[in-house]
Amino acid sequence: MFIASSPLLLPAAAAAAPVPTMEYVDPQGTFKLQVPKGWQQVNLVPGTGILASWYDPANRGSDTLVVYAAPTAAASTRELGTAQEVGEALAGVSPGGSLQQWGSDRRSKGREYITTQVRFTGVSAGLFGAVLDIRCCVVAEGQKYTLRISSKADNIEGNAGWYQTVNRIVQSFQRAAAGRARQCFKPRASSTVAAEVAGPAAKAADNYPIVDIREQCKELRARVCKETLAGGLIYVSGGDLQHRNGADVYYKFRPSSDFAYLTGVTEPGFACLLDPETQRFTLVAPKVPEDAAVWWGGLPSLDQLAEQAGAAACIYTEDLPQYVQQHHSDVQTLHILPGDDPQQQAQLLGLPHFAQHQQQAVQQLAGLQALQAVQSSSTGSTAGRSSSTSQQIQLSTAFLESTLHRCRATKTAAEVGCLMEASRGSAAAHKAMWAACKPGLKEYQLEAAFAHAAGQAGLMQLGYPCIVGAGANGAILHYERNSATVKPNDLVLVDAGAEFRHYTADITRTFPASGKFTAQQRDIYDVVLSMQQHALSQIQPGASWADIQQSTRQLLLQQLQQLGLVKGSADALTDAGIDRVFMPHGLGHFLGLDVHDVSDVGPVPQRLQAGHVITVEPGLYFMPLLLQRAFNDPKQAPLLVKPAVEALLDMGGVRIEDNVLVTDSGHFNLTMAAGMPKEAAEIEAYMAAHNASCSSN
């Protein structure tokens, strides 16, 4: 969920007659080989696993020549074996492909590498300046299967992104080997490969385990205390139930994200008090009427509540002033969030069973803010205290919000574990929706399938309203009506994620209602997928998010031009803002306790750093309003191929969204580690397998 001609896999061509060649020598002296004259070399991104690549510009999509490097030892590339085996496997599954040569050489830092040169037929060619993958397909029994190998780093050993990709490769070819096509991975039996790659992505995910909620929040509170330099105490409330309708019907409660971050407490009416110097954590509980147990259930004792939350103590709200006087007599400032201001809280009264608690909370907070309201003539334990403390305690909203946002921007391993768990359940729910989809269903029935599967996975609450847009509705960015009927040739765009411990996944996938992409749909889908792959390849600490977004938009314009939808120079297209006609939203945003999570720079990153969790969600849409404006704009209209664009208006749009952790050495894709397919062939294979299983029952 966001803030507000593509190379094609073509049928195998007939074997080409020999053509004149020219010698190519790698500038680094790593290898040399003969390349067909007239073939165009792709400008590689430094650090990819591919050393060089060429394609025939006069016959795009027919042949690709790739030089690929891998460490010599099979143990180093334990999923694929040596580069020779990789080359043989690739040549074996590419119709008409051939392994040209292989040999060893010694490269930098003393690592010995094998260089494999493979000529493919029926492969995507000309990847627009960023060869991040090799895609070759095999067609058997009417099904198309894709093998994809990619690497973002020269040093493949230990590269989590590489192993995630390998896991996807093996899963795809296991499906192909399971009776729907011939065994494609020739060097090794599928069972051997499966045993050797028993979840490399899952292994990487093991670095982010689920820990006890008390330990998780203790670590987070320590971080906030360390960042709080203004002295005083911290007070954060979790919020209360909100009326939905009638006298006693309420919206399902979710605590404020900042309160959940500090405490993990999920019940309404609670607050917390935190001493940054000593890290003493006090839970502040509502004192509800005894009869509330009949209607909503009673609360545990104060000692039990403190134990459950890992707090030093638990007190009732009405005892807050006495507690502060007793344990923090020298405090001068109480740091609160803007939403915890007592004058604002006073407007939220009216909840019958918590009205007394809310009134007490407002009165006591107001008493701390302006203790002149608590006169020395007051009765009870309050009397006499104001004379010594009334002029010392002040409420401040100047520091706490920015401190919390700065801390929440970089995730701990425990927080990533929560996001990983949310990703697993959300990925399973997306796939359950694919399995349930058939033309004639309503969009809300697909939404229900997602929510049901998420609940089955243990995720009780969605992170945001589901977006389920079939056909033209897929071009409505925050579409939530979900009331239309899914038609046979529709693409269905679903943006949905569920929460674990209030940390939410945010995953978007676009799939064909019929289970099979049309040629036009596949063209558009592959454009968006290549945009995402391009953006992902650049995610690392220190990278500028603006630069990543800009280069991704440039790629969008290049591919729109290849598809014959726009025309003109790259500068003209950029200057006219044509990219924003087709993708009006940003590339992504922070993710965490909020779907558009917070940071010290807002919900969108500026420069990436380790610990950031972001979404990467390029899209391509055909929006009637934006297109009509562009057709009427004298600067934009000449750059659009109007008939070709109008022919795609009913398609709606395509968006692909993954959730990504920035690591010290690159990034870790949580969505892919959760087993969420996104290659078009993988989606088709998944839906076909489900349909086959249904028809056999």
XYZ file of C-alpha atoms in Angstrom:
697
model
C 0.000 0.000 0.000
C 1.519 3.308 -1.088
C 1.419 6.955 -0.039
C -0.397 9.131 -1.898
C 8.490 -2.530 -25.046
C 9.182 -4.818 -22.350
C 11.342 -7.828 -23.316
C 9.064 -10.814 -23.750
C 9.496 -14.552 -23.362
C 8.822 -15.750 -26.875
C 8.493 -19.237 -28.365
C 11.740 -20.841 -29.380
C 13.086 -19.643 -32.679
C 14.582 -21.912 -35.325
C 18.343 -22.436 -35.107
C 20.015 -19.444 -36.660
C 22.612 -19.752 -39.401
C 26.199 -18.996 -38.365
C 26.931 -15.306 -38.287
C 30.211 -13.404 -38.389
C 31.727 -12.861 -34.963
C 33.983 -10.409 -33.236
C 36.286 -11.008 -30.298
C 35.365 -9.507 -26.965
C 37.914 -9.136 -24.171
C 36.721 -8.303 -20.691
C 38.300 -4.967 -19.642
C 39.421 -6.614 -16.415
C 41.065 -9.451 -18.317
C 38.807 -12.078 -16.789
C 37.741 -13.738 -20.027
C 37.476 -13.378 -23.786
C 35.035 -14.870 -26.279
C 33.531 -14.528 -29.760
C 30.351 -12.450 -30.005
C 28.112 -12.181 -33.105
C 28.798 -8.968 -34.983
C 26.084 -6.379 -34.609
C 24.912 -7.696 -31.269
C 24.432 -5.072 -28.576
C 26.043 -5.378 -25.174
C 23.918 -4.658 -22.121
C 25.483 -2.190 -19.728
C 25.768 -4.191 -16.531
C 25.280 -2.804 -13.060
C 28.589 -3.247 -11.175
C 28.469 -6.056 -8.683
C 25.983 -8.302 -10.477
C 26.713 -11.998 -10.818
C 26.658 -11.661 -14.613
C 29.917 -10.553 -16.191
C 28.611 -9.688 -19.648
C 25.501 -10.028 -21.821
C 24.605 -9.387 -25.477
C 21.462 -9.566 -27.549
C 20.453 -9.083 -31.158
C 18.775 -5.644 -31.348
C 17.139 -6.612 -34.639
C 15.475 -9.645 -33.099
C 14.652 -8.839 -29.500
C 13.627 -11.753 -27.352
C 15.149 -14.409 -29.588
C 18.730 -14.952 -28.413
C 20.782 -13.869 -25.437
C 24.442 -14.534 -24.789
C 25.413 -14.407 -21.112
C 28.704 -14.855 -19.295
C 28.030 -15.861 -15.732
C 30.561 -16.250 -12.879
C 30.257 -18.385 -9.770
C 32.692 -19.709 -7.173
C 34.374 -22.932 -8.251
C 33.448 -25.077 -5.264
C 30.024 -26.653 -5.275
C 29.862 -26.054 -1.543
C 29.952 -22.315 -2.161
C 26.892 -22.418 -4.398
C 25.331 -25.324 -2.606
C 21.971 -24.984 -4.322
C 23.199 -24.900 -7.913
C 26.598 -26.548 -7.867
C 29.480 -25.280 -9.967
C 29.113 -22.781 -12.744
C 29.528 -25.610 -15.255
C 26.486 -27.333 -13.766
C 24.600 -24.052 -13.804
C 25.460 -23.586 -17.466
C 24.424 -27.127 -18.353
C 21.155 -26.696 -16.499
C 20.388 -23.405 -18.219
C 21.300 -24.738 -21.641
C 19.208 -27.839 -20.975
C 16.013 -25.971 -20.200
C 16.314 -23.331 -22.910
C 14.901 -24.588 -26.231
C 17.845 -24.501 -28.603
C 20.180 -23.239 -25.905
C 23.776 -24.374 -25.718
C 26.692 -24.259 -23.312
C 29.377 -22.473 -25.304
C 32.387 -22.857 -23.054
C 33.509 -22.974 -19.511
C 36.800 -22.620 -17.716
C 38.379 -21.435 -14.531
C 40.114 -18.213 -13.700
C 41.342 -16.519 -10.572
C 39.713 -13.214 -9.698
C 40.072 -10.584 -6.997
C 40.922 -11.409 -3.385
C 42.196 -14.830 -4.371
C 38.762 -16.341 -4.960
C 38.683 -18.839 -7.802
C 35.710 -18.556 -10.083
C 34.278 -20.566 -12.941
C 33.148 -18.576 -15.971
C 30.232 -20.062 -17.886
C 29.152 -18.751 -21.273
C 25.606 -19.780 -22.218
C 23.673 -19.007 -25.381
C 19.924 -19.000 -24.882
C 17.035 -19.121 -27.280
C 13.624 -17.858 -26.225
C 14.972 -15.650 -23.485
C 14.333 -12.082 -22.412
C 16.973 -9.910 -24.002
C 18.106 -6.338 -23.566
C 17.304 -5.654 -19.945
C 17.724 -1.892 -20.232
C 21.051 -1.353 -18.603
C 20.567 -3.577 -15.586
C 21.034 -7.289 -16.107
C 19.788 -8.529 -12.792
C 18.502 -11.882 -13.929
C 18.520 -14.552 -16.595
C 15.077 -15.763 -17.592
C 14.631 -18.791 -19.768
C 11.497 -20.796 -20.301
C 10.531 -24.335 -21.143
C 7.172 -25.184 -22.658
C 5.863 -28.680 -22.006
C 2.335 -30.046 -22.234
C 1.001 -26.572 -22.882
C 2.528 -25.072 -19.723
C 5.287 -22.470 -19.669
C 7.859 -22.679 -16.890
C 10.495 -20.089 -16.130
C 13.914 -20.538 -14.600
C 15.312 -17.327 -13.185
C 18.744 -16.844 -11.702
C 19.881 -13.533 -10.299
C 22.561 -12.112 -8.087
C 23.106 -8.603 -6.798
C 26.635 -9.070 -5.476
C 29.936 -10.235 -6.882
C 30.652 -12.136 -3.688
C 27.825 -14.655 -3.860
C 28.850 -16.614 -0.778
C 26.689 -15.606 2.178
C 24.487 -13.315 0.089
C 20.992 -13.745 1.545
C 19.363 -12.203 -1.515
C 21.053 -14.761 -3.755
C 19.857 -17.677 -1.656
C 16.304 -16.324 -1.589
C 16.342 -16.263 -5.364
C 17.725 -19.772 -5.554
C 14.938 -20.960 -3.289
C 12.372 -19.549 -5.700
C 14.139 -21.214 -8.617
C 14.068 -24.623 -7.025
C 10.440 -24.311 -5.914
C 9.421 -23.386 -9.450
C 11.269 -26.292 -10.997
C 10.035 -28.724 -8.401
C 6.550 -27.901 -9.630
C 7.689 -28.400 -13.202
C 9.213 -31.748 -12.287
C 6.089 -32.980 -10.510
C 4.430 -34.395 -13.602
C 3.342 -31.240 -15.414
C 6.561 -31.061 -17.435
C 9.763 -32.991 -17.936
C 12.547 -32.864 -15.374
C 14.356 -29.670 -16.230
C 17.166 -29.366 -13.733
C 19.464 -31.913 -15.358
C 22.608 -31.842 -13.239
C 20.806 -33.068 -10.123
C 17.622 -34.917 -9.295
C 14.913 -32.639 -7.963
C 14.835 -34.517 -4.657
C 18.556 -33.861 -4.176
C 18.166 -30.194 -4.989
C 15.164 -29.924 -2.684
C 17.113 -31.491 0.178
C 20.024 -29.129 -0.315
C 17.904 -25.988 -0.427
C 15.632 -26.791 2.488
C 14.659 -23.167 2.820
C 17.672 -20.850 2.481
C 15.274 -17.907 2.747
C 13.719 -19.498 5.814
C 17.216 -19.887 7.234
C 17.822 -16.170 6.764
C 14.475 -15.498 8.448
C 15.732 -17.477 11.462
C 17.927 -14.475 12.248
C 14.732 -12.693 13.301
C 12.958 -14.941 15.827
C 9.820 -14.149 17.793
C 10.836 -13.296 21.352
C 8.836 -12.836 24.538
C 6.816 -9.641 24.224
C 8.177 -8.370 27.545
C 11.767 -8.700 26.353
C 10.887 -7.136 23.003
C 9.337 -4.052 24.604
C 12.048 -3.798 27.276
C 14.636 -3.449 24.511
C 12.525 -0.813 22.772
C 11.965 1.162 25.979
C 15.717 1.131 26.607
C 16.254 2.600 23.147
C 13.743 5.392 23.819
C 15.276 6.124 27.220
C 18.716 6.403 25.657
C 17.373 8.856 23.069
C 15.507 11.008 25.626
C 17.850 13.791 26.618
C 15.342 16.301 27.975
C 14.935 14.773 31.441
C 11.590 14.372 33.181
C 9.143 11.483 32.793
C 7.415 9.973 29.762
C 3.657 9.356 29.752
C 1.930 7.607 26.832
C -1.676 6.425 26.742
C -2.954 3.526 24.673
C -6.363 5.017 23.889
C -9.861 3.847 24.646
C -12.785 2.247 22.917
C -14.524 4.390 20.327
C -18.238 4.413 19.672
C -19.415 2.749 16.486
C -23.161 3.105 16.878
C -25.834 2.708 19.540
C -25.232 2.972 23.250
C -22.802 0.107 23.672
C -21.337 -0.863 20.285
C -17.687 0.000 19.717
C -15.086 -0.321 17.017
C -12.646 -3.170 17.525
C -9.925 -1.776 19.748
C -6.331 -1.342 18.680
C -3.905 0.499 20.978
C -1.989 3.485 19.716
C 1.148 2.382 17.907
C 3.487 4.271 20.253
C 1.891 2.639 23.295
C 2.074 -0.804 21.675
C 5.741 -0.125 20.874
C 6.578 0.597 24.513
C 4.368 -1.921 26.321
C 2.813 -4.593 24.097
C -0.424 -4.124 26.080
C -3.526 -4.654 23.947
C -6.422 -3.709 26.279
C -8.211 -0.329 26.159
C -7.851 2.380 28.779
C -4.216 1.778 29.763
C -1.250 4.148 29.849
C 2.395 3.914 30.846
C 4.888 5.975 32.784
C 8.593 5.692 31.949
C 11.618 7.174 33.712
C 14.364 7.683 31.087
C 17.135 7.776 33.706
C 16.332 4.552 35.559
C 14.223 2.912 32.794
C 11.592 2.238 35.465
C 8.388 1.269 33.670
C 5.027 1.702 35.373
C 1.780 0.509 33.848
C -1.229 2.750 34.458
C -4.525 0.810 34.447
C -8.166 1.875 34.303
C -10.240 1.167 37.375
C -13.415 -0.197 35.843
C -16.680 -0.788 37.689
C -17.089 -4.263 39.125
C -20.126 -4.910 36.926
C -17.942 -4.480 33.846
C -16.845 -8.083 34.343
C -20.365 -9.198 33.408
C -20.289 -7.409 30.084
C -16.660 -7.256 29.018
C -14.752 -9.430 31.442
C -12.762 -8.325 34.446
C -9.144 -7.238 34.591
C -6.413 -9.175 36.424
C -5.009 -7.761 39.643
C -2.472 -4.933 39.562
C 0.328 -7.354 40.417
C -0.766 -9.715 37.648
C -0.930 -6.840 35.150
C 2.571 -5.716 36.114
C 3.890 -9.265 35.687
C 2.229 -9.696 32.307
C 3.671 -6.428 30.993
C 7.094 -6.713 32.618
C 6.466 -3.508 34.567
C 8.043 -2.495 37.867
C 4.560 -1.672 39.117
C 0.988 -1.212 37.990
C -1.210 1.534 39.421
C -4.681 2.868 38.807
C -5.026 6.099 36.877
C -6.549 7.879 39.845
C -3.376 7.177 41.846
C -1.044 8.745 39.292
C -0.339 12.040 41.162
C 0.400 10.259 44.422
C 2.639 7.763 42.629
C 4.631 10.496 40.887
C 5.016 12.361 44.178
C 6.227 9.232 45.948
C 8.606 7.806 43.337
C 9.578 10.854 41.261
C 9.374 13.754 43.693
C 12.027 15.762 41.862
C 10.425 15.536 38.417
C 9.823 18.839 36.659
C 8.532 17.772 33.227
C 6.082 15.158 32.025
C 6.617 14.417 28.314
C 3.425 13.507 26.488
C 2.309 13.084 22.895
C 0.110 15.771 21.313
C -2.859 13.371 21.365
C -2.473 12.848 25.114
C -3.144 16.494 25.903
C -5.838 16.521 28.608
C -7.813 19.259 26.891
C -8.060 17.047 23.800
C -8.834 13.990 25.900
C -11.721 15.819 27.506
C -13.495 15.802 24.138
C -13.372 11.995 24.002
C -15.586 11.348 27.029
C -18.851 9.489 26.821
C -17.921 5.804 26.851
C -20.238 4.386 29.512
C -18.017 1.759 31.094
C -14.838 3.821 30.915
C -16.382 7.255 31.467
C -15.319 7.322 35.109
C -11.791 6.254 34.220
C -11.540 8.819 31.439
C -12.777 11.623 33.650
C -10.271 10.687 36.321
C -7.470 10.494 33.740
C -8.277 13.945 32.409
C -8.639 15.426 35.863
C -5.402 13.948 37.130
C -3.411 14.934 34.041
C -4.852 18.420 34.229
C -3.871 18.423 37.884
C -0.281 17.668 36.915
C -0.285 20.295 34.210
C -1.744 23.096 36.285
C -1.578 22.098 39.906
C -3.071 25.380 40.943
C -6.341 23.563 40.227
C -5.487 21.261 43.118
C -5.644 23.707 45.992
C -4.164 23.074 49.371
C -7.722 23.083 50.700
C -8.545 19.953 48.697
C -9.607 16.986 50.705
C -8.067 13.551 50.980
C -4.547 12.535 50.072
C -4.308 15.312 47.492
C -4.433 18.025 50.148
C -1.221 19.829 50.928
C 0.787 18.433 48.021
C 0.345 21.353 45.676
C 2.347 23.714 47.826
C 5.551 21.759 47.276
C 5.116 20.536 43.722
C 2.512 22.683 42.022
C 4.987 24.933 40.236
C 7.475 22.223 39.258
C 5.667 19.783 36.972
C 4.973 20.901 33.424
C 3.511 18.972 30.507
C 5.593 19.096 27.322
C 4.859 17.901 23.801
C 8.119 19.244 22.381
C 10.327 16.128 22.403
C 8.529 12.820 22.865
C 6.929 12.409 19.446
C 10.134 13.089 17.504
C 12.090 10.771 19.841
C 9.646 7.897 19.374
C 9.543 8.386 15.620
C 13.325 8.398 15.402
C 13.511 5.156 17.397
C 10.733 3.450 15.454
C 12.437 4.150 12.117
C 15.084 1.437 12.588
C 13.807 -1.965 13.618
C 15.325 -4.373 16.117
C 15.679 -8.055 15.251
C 12.606 -8.767 17.398
C 10.561 -6.216 15.462
C 11.685 -7.737 12.171
C 10.587 -11.094 13.581
C 7.091 -9.674 14.070
C 7.070 -8.300 10.528
C 8.321 -11.647 9.230
C 5.472 -13.443 11.006
C 2.978 -10.934 9.595
C 4.470 -11.545 6.151
C 4.126 -15.325 6.447
C 0.459 -15.164 7.402
C -0.315 -12.466 4.853
C 1.439 -14.374 2.067
C -0.584 -17.478 2.920
C -3.765 -15.380 2.845
C -2.919 -13.922 -0.583
C -2.357 -17.405 -1.985
C -5.586 -18.652 -0.406
C -7.364 -15.860 -2.257
C -5.769 -16.932 -5.545
C -6.992 -20.443 -4.878
C -10.509 -19.175 -4.144
C -10.715 -16.851 -7.141
C -12.971 -17.600 -10.043
C -14.920 -15.338 -12.383
C -18.326 -14.417 -11.021
C -17.231 -13.857 -7.446
C -17.558 -10.461 -5.820
C -14.459 -8.550 -4.812
C -15.632 -8.661 -1.195
C -15.711 -12.441 -1.358
C -12.013 -12.406 -2.207
C -11.475 -9.994 0.679
C -13.292 -12.455 2.946
C -11.053 -15.287 1.723
C -8.005 -13.200 2.648
C -9.301 -12.303 6.110
C -10.286 -15.915 6.820
C -6.887 -17.287 5.819
C -5.076 -14.595 7.815
C -7.093 -15.563 10.878
C -6.295 -19.214 10.285
C -2.630 -18.217 10.299
C -3.057 -16.574 13.707
C -3.275 -12.960 12.525
C -6.426 -11.605 14.136
C -6.404 -8.077 12.759
C -5.751 -6.551 9.345
C -3.236 -3.748 9.098
C -5.484 -1.614 6.884
C -8.650 -2.028 4.770
C -8.148 -4.507 1.935
C -7.935 -3.143 -1.598
C -9.424 -5.682 -4.005
C -9.790 -4.144 -7.448
C -10.883 -6.250 -10.415
C -10.518 -4.930 -13.959
C -10.715 -1.144 -14.172
C -11.025 -0.922 -10.372
C -7.364 -1.907 -10.158
C -6.536 1.623 -11.314
C -8.253 3.201 -8.267
C -5.354 3.594 -5.873
C -7.193 3.360 -2.539
C -10.207 1.431 -3.770
C -12.095 -0.022 -0.789
C -15.648 -0.571 -2.077
C -14.763 -4.120 -3.100
C -18.280 -4.630 -4.427
C -17.829 -5.360 -8.143
C -18.086 -8.734 -9.851
C -14.867 -10.353 -11.063
C -15.051 -10.943 -14.821
C -13.254 -13.757 -16.712
C -10.555 -11.601 -18.353
C -9.965 -9.290 -15.392
C -6.685 -8.659 -13.720
C -7.281 -8.495 -9.969
C -5.101 -6.145 -7.924
C -5.054 -6.938 -4.201
C -3.252 -4.781 -1.648
C -3.689 -6.454 1.752
C -1.745 -7.245 4.898
C -2.425 -8.510 8.403
C -0.820 -7.738 11.757
C 1.243 -9.720 14.223
C 1.654 -7.893 17.543
C 0.348 -4.849 15.658
C 3.238 -4.962 13.137
C 1.676 -5.207 9.705
C 2.645 -6.688 6.391
C 1.825 -4.652 3.284
C 1.766 -6.877 0.221
C 0.333 -6.219 -3.232
C -0.044 -8.805 -5.960
C -1.868 -8.654 -9.279
C -3.171 -11.886 -10.773
C -5.434 -13.028 -13.622
C -8.957 -14.016 -12.581
C -8.907 -16.807 -15.153
C -5.576 -18.132 -13.895
C -3.777 -17.189 -17.119
C -2.388 -13.810 -18.187
C -3.300 -12.611 -21.656
C -0.419 -11.443 -23.837
C -1.242 -7.785 -23.169
C -1.591 -8.363 -19.450
C 1.718 -10.190 -19.368
C 3.434 -7.304 -21.173
C 2.235 -4.826 -18.555
C 2.944 -7.192 -15.673
C 6.524 -7.786 -16.817
C 7.139 -4.039 -17.030
C 6.151 -3.615 -13.370
C 8.136 -6.665 -12.280
C 11.276 -5.394 -14.017
C 10.788 -2.008 -12.333
C 10.632 -3.666 -8.945
C 13.678 -5.834 -9.639
C 15.568 -2.736 -10.722
C 14.621 -0.869 -7.528
C 15.417 -3.844 -5.294
C 18.880 -4.173 -6.807
C 19.784 -0.718 -5.491
C 18.571 -1.099 -1.905
C 21.502 -0.909 0.470
C 22.660 1.322 3.323
C 23.443 4.848 2.191
C 21.356 4.667 -0.976
C 19.253 7.701 -1.849
C 15.577 6.792 -2.050
C 14.963 9.693 -4.430
C 17.654 8.383 -6.777
C 16.224 4.857 -6.696
C 12.769 6.202 -7.446
C 14.003 8.404 -10.281
C 15.917 5.615 -12.018
C 12.896 3.325 -11.652
C 10.704 5.951 -13.282
C 13.214 6.255 -16.117
C 12.967 2.505 -16.623
C 9.164 2.800 -16.727
C 9.387 5.379 -19.512
C 11.830 3.247 -21.499
C 9.547 0.247 -21.298
C 6.415 2.226 -22.132
C 8.269 3.369 -25.219
C 9.188 -0.221 -26.086
C 5.518 -1.182 -25.790
C 4.552 1.601 -28.192
C 2.501 3.535 -25.626
C 4.648 6.681 -25.545
C 7.109 8.339 -27.896
C 9.758 11.026 -27.804
C 13.112 11.453 -26.144
C 13.786 10.402 -22.573
C 14.292 14.038 -21.579
C 11.025 15.111 -23.173
C 9.090 12.331 -21.474
C 10.645 13.129 -18.107
C 10.172 16.874 -18.407
C 6.504 16.394 -19.303
C 5.932 14.133 -16.295
C 4.638 11.257 -18.414
C 5.797 8.750 -15.791
C 3.337 10.238 -13.285
C 0.458 9.784 -15.700
C 1.017 6.030 -15.458
C 2.385 5.843 -11.901
C 1.113 8.777 -9.831
C 2.239 7.425 -6.454
C 5.646 6.995 -4.858
C 7.842 3.922 -4.971
C 7.329 2.975 -1.333
C 7.337 3.991 2.318
C 8.386 2.937 5.804
C 6.598 -0.064 7.301
C 6.158 -1.233 10.885
C 3.483 -0.697 13.504
C 1.765 1.603 11.018
C 1.291 0.667 7.389
C 2.793 4.061 6.570
C 5.224 3.977 9.425
C 6.904 6.922 11.102
C 10.476 8.185 11.154
C 12.301 11.399 11.894
C 11.885 12.371 8.215
C 8.255 11.288 7.747
C 6.721 8.173 6.165
C 9.034 8.145 3.126
C 12.791 7.531 3.511
C 15.441 9.923 2.299
C 18.660 7.922 2.604
C 18.415 4.246 3.515
C 20.112 2.833 6.583
C 20.365 -0.618 8.129
C 17.250 -1.404 10.139
C 14.840 0.430 7.868
C 11.911 -1.648 6.680
C 10.358 -0.272 3.523
C 7.882 -1.263 0.861
C 8.921 -1.420 -2.780
C 5.762 -1.083 -4.847
C 6.010 0.186 -8.408
C 2.843 0.225 -10.454
C 1.513 0.900 -13.920
C -2.087 2.065 -14.289
C -4.520 3.226 -16.936
C -6.572 5.870 -15.126
C -9.248 7.566 -17.246
C -8.999 10.896 -15.416
C -5.211 11.221 -15.614
C -5.090 9.997 -19.201
C -7.818 12.370 -20.320
C -5.981 15.258 -18.722
C -2.799 14.172 -20.486
C -4.592 13.877 -23.850
C -5.771 17.478 -23.369
C -2.390 18.778 -22.234
C -0.447 20.370 -25.137
C 2.862 19.317 -23.565
C 1.914 15.713 -22.781
C -0.464 14.803 -25.620
C 2.180 14.613 -28.403
C 4.157 12.117 -26.325
C 1.301 9.634 -25.921
C 0.272 7.068 -28.535
C -3.414 7.619 -27.882
C -4.969 4.602 -29.690
C -2.575 2.169 -28.025
C -3.156 3.662 -24.581
C -6.944 3.792 -24.929
C -6.995 0.127 -25.913
C -5.733 -0.713 -22.401
C -8.159 1.397 -20.363
C -10.196 -1.610 -19.236
C -7.105 -3.357 -17.883
C -7.004 -1.192 -14.768
C -3.520 -1.514 -13.389
C -0.715 -3.661 -12.038
C 1.137 -3.184 -8.777
C 3.685 -5.516 -7.160
C 4.692 -4.772 -3.577
C 7.278 -6.425 -1.342
C 8.384 -5.575 2.211
C 12.147 -5.201 2.497
C 14.595 -4.860 5.391
C 17.744 -2.839 4.743
C 20.678 -4.818 6.189
C 24.298 -3.942 6.845
C 25.346 -5.511 3.538
C 22.276 -5.017 1.335
C 18.701 -6.044 1.976
C 16.450 -8.924 2.995
C 13.102 -9.371 1.238
C 10.597 -10.446 3.898
C 7.816 -11.030 1.385
C 9.839 -13.435 -0.723
C 11.191 -15.177 2.378
C 7.545 -15.727 3.350
C 7.042 -17.704 0.135
C 5.030 -15.143 -1.828
C 5.383 -15.782 -5.599
C 5.498 -12.866 -8.002
C 6.809 -14.181 -11.315
C 3.888 -14.406 -13.743
C 4.679 -18.051 -14.472
C 4.729 -18.853 -10.761
C 1.328 -17.259 -10.247
C -0.122 -19.155 -13.197
C 1.396 -22.426 -11.976
C -0.015 -21.923 -8.475
C -3.505 -21.196 -9.748
C -3.336 -24.064 -12.245
C -2.243 -26.505 -9.529
C -5.175 -25.488 -7.354
C -7.648 -25.803 -10.199
C -6.254 -29.226 -11.017
C -6.610 -30.380 -7.413
C -10.162 -29.064 -7.233
C -11.218 -30.806 -10.428
C -9.793 -34.125 -9.255
C -11.805 -34.127 -6.022
